[in-house]
Amino acid sequence: MKLETIDYRAADSAKRFVESLRETGFGVLSNHPIDKELVERIYTEWQAFFNSEAKNEFMFNRETHDGFFPASISETAKGHTVKDIKEYYHVYPWGRIPDSLRANILAYYEKANTLASELLEWIETYSPDEIKAKFSIPLPEMIANSHKTLLRILHYPPMTGDEEMGAIRAAAHEDINLITVLPTANEPGLQVKAKDGSWLDVPSDFGNIIINIGDMLQEASDGYFPSTSHRVINPEGTDKTKSRISLPLFLHPHPSVVLSERYTADSYLMERLRELGVL
Ligand SMILES: O=C(O)CCC(=O)C(=O)O
Ligand SMILES: [Fe+2]
């Protein structure tokens, strides 16, 4: 198994992209419509924010989950006991956003949502009829105007040597949502689990966009599209002194969307958040 980078503008891009998702749960796109200068600016300005004390004025809200999540309360992945080595900020357009960071991050939120909607159309088009028939409404409609779609700005700080035994930047996990849109980070480290159990590096050429299937699309497609485990490993050598910033957009359907006979988007999310101990 290998993760190929697919040229978004190639004649057969949609078909190849969906084949890659089906095979690996991941798809990597070059030449896509999201400009990398915007992503670069966001990385730079949010790095400064994470380096400042101002972040503490935006401490997350327990009910609404917008705002800053410090490393001390950061996530422990499902099935793990050691916390990830990361801090992050949850951006929702209706939530709190530092004024000086608002314009760029909301511009990105909008562009990435537009791309996600197009890619969901690709996925629907290249799904076999019997899988398509399982979708309660067209996939792009599931995320249209959803206030649940979450943009997370992640900061993995430089390694200090005092990390808890066994802790890594992001322990192996699957995403809960429908799909995730992730620009390549400013440092490598993202890996995906292959069918044979080995870990593959996700190509990290700056400017590409990585898309992965989440549990909700796995559920809605009755397992046809796999929600694959992925993780972020710790840097080695001189890279230890470097921060890593990444920017996943988790596309969440509107809560009332029916995913399967068993779940709506809302009942699914609640079950998963309860498991994670977030609720
Ligand atoms: O930082 C990354 O590259 C990936 C982060 C991730 O998988 C997540 O937050 O769900
Ligand atoms: Fe993830």
Short mmCIF file of C-alpha atoms and ligand atoms in Angstrom, two decimals:
data_model
loop_
_atom_site.label_atom_id
_atom_site.label_comp_id
_atom_site.label_asym_id
_atom_site.label_seq_id
_atom_site.Cartn_x
_atom_site.Cartn_y
_atom_site.Cartn_z
CA MET A 1 0.00 0.00 0.00
CA LYS A 2 1.22 3.44 -0.87
CA LEU A 3 -0.33 6.85 -0.64
CA GLU A 4 -0.21 8.49 -4.05
CA THR A 5 -0.53 12.23 -4.41
CA ILE A 6 -3.29 13.02 -6.90
CA ASP A 7 -3.35 16.13 -9.07
CA TYR A 8 -6.72 17.78 -8.37
CA ARG A 9 -6.78 19.17 -11.93
CA ALA A 10 -6.11 15.86 -13.71
CA ALA A 11 -8.93 14.52 -15.87
CA ASP A 12 -9.33 11.39 -13.73
CA SER A 13 -8.68 13.00 -10.33
CA ALA A 14 -12.12 12.34 -8.81
CA LYS A 15 -12.05 8.65 -9.67
CA ARG A 16 -8.47 8.14 -8.44
CA PHE A 17 -9.12 10.13 -5.29
CA VAL A 18 -12.12 7.99 -4.35
CA GLU A 19 -10.14 4.79 -5.10
CA SER A 20 -7.44 6.01 -2.73
CA LEU A 21 -10.01 6.73 0.01
CA ARG A 22 -11.55 3.31 -0.43
CA GLU A 23 -8.15 1.59 -0.32
CA THR A 24 -6.44 3.53 2.49
CA GLY A 25 -9.00 5.86 4.07
CA PHE A 26 -6.74 8.72 2.92
CA GLY A 27 -6.38 10.83 -0.22
CA VAL A 28 -3.66 13.42 -0.92
CA LEU A 29 -4.31 16.24 -3.41
CA SER A 30 -1.90 18.63 -5.10
CA ASN A 31 -2.90 21.61 -7.29
CA HIS A 32 -6.11 22.14 -5.30
CA PRO A 33 -7.89 25.50 -4.92
CA ILE A 34 -6.76 26.39 -1.38
CA ASP A 35 -3.85 28.79 -1.59
CA LYS A 36 -0.88 27.79 0.48
CA GLU A 37 0.09 31.38 1.28
CA LEU A 38 -3.09 31.62 3.39
CA VAL A 39 -2.19 28.40 5.20
CA GLU A 40 1.34 29.66 5.76
CA ARG A 41 0.08 32.95 7.23
CA ILE A 42 -2.25 31.03 9.54
CA TYR A 43 0.60 28.81 10.78
CA THR A 44 2.76 31.85 11.48
CA GLU A 45 0.13 33.90 13.29
CA TRP A 46 -1.20 31.00 15.36
CA GLN A 47 2.33 29.96 16.33
CA ALA A 48 2.72 33.46 17.79
CA PHE A 49 -0.63 33.10 19.56
CA PHE A 50 0.39 29.76 21.13
CA ASN A 51 3.70 31.32 22.21
CA SER A 52 1.85 34.17 23.96
CA GLU A 53 -0.01 34.41 27.25
CA ALA A 54 -3.06 35.74 25.39
CA LYS A 55 -4.18 32.15 24.75
CA ASN A 56 -5.14 31.85 28.43
CA GLU A 57 -7.80 34.53 27.96
CA PHE A 58 -9.60 32.21 25.54
CA MET A 59 -9.83 29.13 27.77
CA PHE A 60 -12.31 26.64 26.26
CA ASN A 61 -15.95 26.70 27.20
CA ARG A 62 -17.12 23.41 28.73
CA GLU A 63 -20.56 23.54 27.15
CA THR A 64 -19.76 24.83 23.67
CA HIS A 65 -16.15 23.54 23.26
CA ASP A 66 -14.87 26.63 21.47
CA GLY A 67 -11.59 28.24 22.53
CA PHE A 68 -8.17 27.18 23.78
CA PHE A 69 -7.45 23.70 25.17
CA PRO A 70 -4.14 23.68 27.08
CA ALA A 71 -1.79 20.68 27.09
CA SER A 72 -2.78 19.89 30.68
CA ILE A 73 -6.32 18.93 29.67
CA SER A 74 -5.56 17.86 26.09
CA GLU A 75 -7.05 14.68 24.65
CA THR A 76 -6.28 11.10 25.47
CA ALA A 77 -7.10 9.04 22.37
CA LYS A 78 -9.72 6.28 22.65
CA GLY A 79 -8.17 3.19 24.22
CA HIS A 80 -5.06 5.05 25.45
CA THR A 81 -4.12 6.20 28.97
CA VAL A 82 -1.36 8.73 28.26
CA LYS A 83 -2.26 12.24 27.09
CA ASP A 84 -1.16 13.49 23.69
CA ILE A 85 1.63 16.10 23.64
CA LYS A 86 -0.36 18.96 22.17
CA GLU A 87 -2.46 22.02 22.79
CA TYR A 88 -5.12 23.35 20.46
CA TYR A 89 -7.77 25.90 19.70
CA HIS A 90 -11.29 25.12 18.47
CA VAL A 91 -12.62 27.59 15.92
CA TYR A 92 -16.31 27.71 15.10
CA PRO A 93 -17.60 30.74 13.18
CA TRP A 94 -20.11 31.33 16.02
CA GLY A 95 -17.44 30.88 18.73
CA ARG A 96 -14.76 33.08 20.27
CA ILE A 97 -11.80 33.91 18.00
CA PRO A 98 -9.02 36.39 18.82
CA ASP A 99 -9.75 39.55 16.79
CA SER A 100 -6.39 39.71 15.06
CA LEU A 101 -6.70 36.08 13.88
CA ARG A 102 -10.31 36.18 12.80
CA ALA A 103 -10.13 37.23 9.12
CA ASN A 104 -7.65 34.63 7.89
CA ILE A 105 -8.98 31.71 9.87
CA LEU A 106 -12.58 32.35 8.80
CA ALA A 107 -11.50 32.78 5.18
CA TYR A 108 -9.81 29.38 5.44
CA TYR A 109 -12.84 27.82 7.17
CA GLU A 110 -15.02 28.91 4.27
CA LYS A 111 -12.63 27.76 1.51
CA ALA A 112 -12.00 24.39 3.12
CA ASN A 113 -15.73 23.85 3.56
CA THR A 114 -16.29 24.59 -0.13
CA LEU A 115 -13.58 22.12 -1.12
CA ALA A 116 -15.01 19.50 1.26
CA SER A 117 -18.40 19.86 -0.33
CA GLU A 118 -16.92 19.25 -3.79
CA LEU A 119 -14.95 16.25 -2.57
CA LEU A 120 -18.05 14.75 -0.96
CA GLU A 121 -19.70 15.07 -4.36
CA TRP A 122 -16.74 13.15 -5.86
CA ILE A 123 -17.17 10.48 -3.20
CA GLU A 124 -20.89 10.19 -3.88
CA THR A 125 -20.37 10.04 -7.66
CA TYR A 126 -17.83 7.23 -7.44
CA SER A 127 -19.69 5.20 -4.81
CA PRO A 128 -21.35 2.03 -6.14
CA ASP A 129 -25.15 2.29 -6.44
CA GLU A 130 -25.80 0.01 -3.48
CA ILE A 131 -23.63 2.23 -1.24
CA LYS A 132 -25.12 5.45 -2.63
CA ALA A 133 -28.55 4.06 -1.79
CA LYS A 134 -27.56 3.98 1.90
CA PHE A 135 -26.96 7.74 2.10
CA SER A 136 -30.08 9.34 3.60
CA ILE A 137 -29.40 12.58 1.70
CA PRO A 138 -26.60 13.54 -0.74
CA LEU A 139 -23.26 13.74 1.10
CA PRO A 140 -22.61 17.45 0.36
CA GLU A 141 -26.02 18.29 1.83
CA MET A 142 -25.12 16.55 5.08
CA ILE A 143 -22.55 19.24 5.89
CA ALA A 144 -24.28 22.27 4.31
CA ASN A 145 -24.42 25.14 6.83
CA SER A 146 -23.57 22.82 9.71
CA HIS A 147 -22.66 24.71 12.86
CA LYS A 148 -20.95 21.54 14.12
CA THR A 149 -18.06 21.62 11.63
CA LEU A 150 -14.93 22.23 13.67
CA LEU A 151 -11.64 23.81 12.65
CA ARG A 152 -8.90 22.84 15.08
CA ILE A 153 -5.56 24.61 15.15
CA LEU A 154 -3.09 22.22 16.73
CA HIS A 155 0.23 23.17 18.28
CA TYR A 156 2.64 20.37 19.12
CA PRO A 157 5.32 22.09 21.21
CA PRO A 158 9.05 21.34 20.97
CA MET A 159 10.04 18.24 22.94
CA THR A 160 11.47 19.04 26.38
CA GLY A 161 12.62 15.60 27.49
CA ASP A 162 10.15 15.72 30.41
CA GLU A 163 7.31 14.12 28.46
CA GLU A 164 5.36 11.34 30.12
CA MET A 165 6.65 7.83 29.27
CA GLY A 166 5.05 6.57 26.09
CA ALA A 167 3.45 9.90 25.21
CA ILE A 168 3.40 10.89 21.56
CA ARG A 169 2.17 14.00 19.75
CA ALA A 170 -1.07 12.29 18.73
CA ALA A 171 -1.69 8.68 19.67
CA ALA A 172 -3.32 6.38 17.12
CA HIS A 173 -6.97 7.27 16.65
CA GLU A 174 -9.76 7.54 14.11
CA ASP A 175 -11.63 10.77 13.46
CA ILE A 176 -15.28 10.82 14.55
CA ASN A 177 -16.65 13.09 11.81
CA LEU A 178 -17.65 12.52 8.13
CA ILE A 179 -14.37 13.52 6.45
CA THR A 180 -11.36 15.58 7.56
CA VAL A 181 -9.58 18.15 5.39
CA LEU A 182 -5.99 18.73 6.50
CA PRO A 183 -3.34 20.88 4.83
CA THR A 184 0.11 19.35 5.22
CA ALA A 185 1.61 20.55 8.49
CA ASN A 186 4.79 22.63 8.74
CA GLU A 187 6.68 19.55 9.99
CA PRO A 188 6.35 15.82 9.19
CA GLY A 189 5.09 13.16 11.60
CA LEU A 190 1.64 12.10 10.36
CA GLN A 191 1.33 8.38 9.72
CA VAL A 192 -1.52 6.13 8.63
CA LYS A 193 -1.98 2.48 9.49
CA ALA A 194 -1.88 0.18 6.47
CA LYS A 195 -4.02 -2.94 6.12
CA ASP A 196 -1.04 -5.10 7.11
CA GLY A 197 -0.67 -3.15 10.37
CA SER A 198 2.46 -1.22 9.36
CA TRP A 199 2.64 2.58 9.70
CA LEU A 200 3.09 4.61 6.50
CA ASP A 201 4.24 8.22 6.35
CA VAL A 202 1.60 10.48 4.83
CA PRO A 203 3.39 12.56 2.15
CA SER A 204 4.14 15.89 3.81
CA ASP A 205 5.06 18.14 0.86
CA PHE A 206 3.96 21.58 1.97
CA GLY A 207 0.95 22.86 0.03
CA ASN A 208 -0.84 19.54 -0.42
CA ILE A 209 -4.19 18.75 1.14
CA ILE A 210 -4.82 15.48 2.93
CA ILE A 211 -8.35 14.11 3.22
CA ASN A 212 -9.32 11.24 5.42
CA ILE A 213 -12.48 9.29 6.09
CA GLY A 214 -14.00 9.61 9.55
CA ASP A 215 -16.15 7.17 11.51
CA MET A 216 -19.39 8.84 10.46
CA LEU A 217 -18.76 8.17 6.74
CA GLN A 218 -17.65 4.65 7.58
CA GLU A 219 -20.98 4.21 9.42
CA ALA A 220 -23.04 5.85 6.65
CA SER A 221 -21.38 3.71 3.94
CA ASP A 222 -21.74 0.52 6.00
CA GLY A 223 -17.95 0.13 6.11
CA TYR A 224 -17.33 0.66 2.39
CA PHE A 225 -15.13 3.67 3.17
CA PRO A 226 -12.69 2.86 6.00
CA SER A 227 -12.00 5.28 8.83
CA THR A 228 -8.31 4.50 9.17
CA SER A 229 -6.15 4.84 12.28
CA HIS A 230 -3.57 7.58 12.12
CA ARG A 231 -1.12 9.18 14.51
CA VAL A 232 1.52 11.89 14.80
CA ILE A 233 4.91 10.61 15.93
CA ASN A 234 7.51 12.54 17.91
CA PRO A 235 10.37 14.26 16.11
CA GLU A 236 13.93 12.97 16.43
CA GLY A 237 17.32 14.67 16.54
CA THR A 238 17.46 18.38 15.79
CA ASP A 239 13.77 18.39 14.86
CA LYS A 240 12.98 17.92 18.55
CA THR A 241 13.36 21.64 19.09
CA LYS A 242 10.70 22.45 16.48
CA SER A 243 7.02 23.10 17.01
CA ARG A 244 4.53 21.56 14.66
CA ILE A 245 1.30 23.31 13.64
CA SER A 246 -1.57 21.61 11.86
CA LEU A 247 -5.05 22.61 10.83
CA PRO A 248 -7.62 19.82 10.56
CA LEU A 249 -11.17 20.75 9.54
CA PHE A 250 -13.54 18.12 10.88
CA LEU A 251 -16.65 18.09 8.69
CA HIS A 252 -19.60 17.30 10.92
CA PRO A 253 -23.08 16.76 9.50
CA HIS A 254 -26.00 18.74 10.79
CA PRO A 255 -27.08 16.93 14.01
CA SER A 256 -30.41 15.75 12.58
CA VAL A 257 -28.78 13.95 9.60
CA VAL A 258 -29.54 10.23 9.57
CA LEU A 259 -26.28 8.29 9.20
CA SER A 260 -27.62 4.75 9.34
CA GLU A 261 -30.44 2.70 10.83
CA ARG A 262 -28.62 2.94 14.15
CA TYR A 263 -27.51 6.54 14.34
CA THR A 264 -28.15 10.18 13.60
CA ALA A 265 -25.10 12.45 13.49
CA ASP A 266 -26.13 13.74 16.91
CA SER A 267 -26.58 10.36 18.62
CA TYR A 268 -23.31 9.16 17.11
CA LEU A 269 -21.33 12.17 18.28
CA MET A 270 -22.81 12.05 21.78
CA GLU A 271 -21.92 8.37 22.14
CA ARG A 272 -18.32 9.01 21.05
CA LEU A 273 -17.81 12.09 23.21
CA ARG A 274 -19.15 10.20 26.22
CA GLU A 275 -16.65 7.38 25.53
CA LEU A 276 -13.86 9.94 25.36
CA GLY A 277 -14.96 11.42 28.65
CA VAL A 278 -15.41 14.83 27.03
CA LEU A 279 -19.06 15.08 28.12
O1 LIG B 1 -1.67 16.98 13.29
C1 LIG B 1 -1.98 16.22 12.36
O2 LIG B 1 -1.33 16.14 11.33
C2 LIG B 1 -3.20 15.33 12.48
C3 LIG B 1 -4.06 15.61 13.68
C4 LIG B 1 -5.20 14.65 13.83
O3 LIG B 1 -5.19 13.57 13.31
C5 LIG B 1 -6.39 15.03 14.63
O4 LIG B 1 -6.34 16.05 15.35
O5 LIG B 1 -7.40 14.32 14.55
FE FE B 2 -7.15 12.67 13.37
#
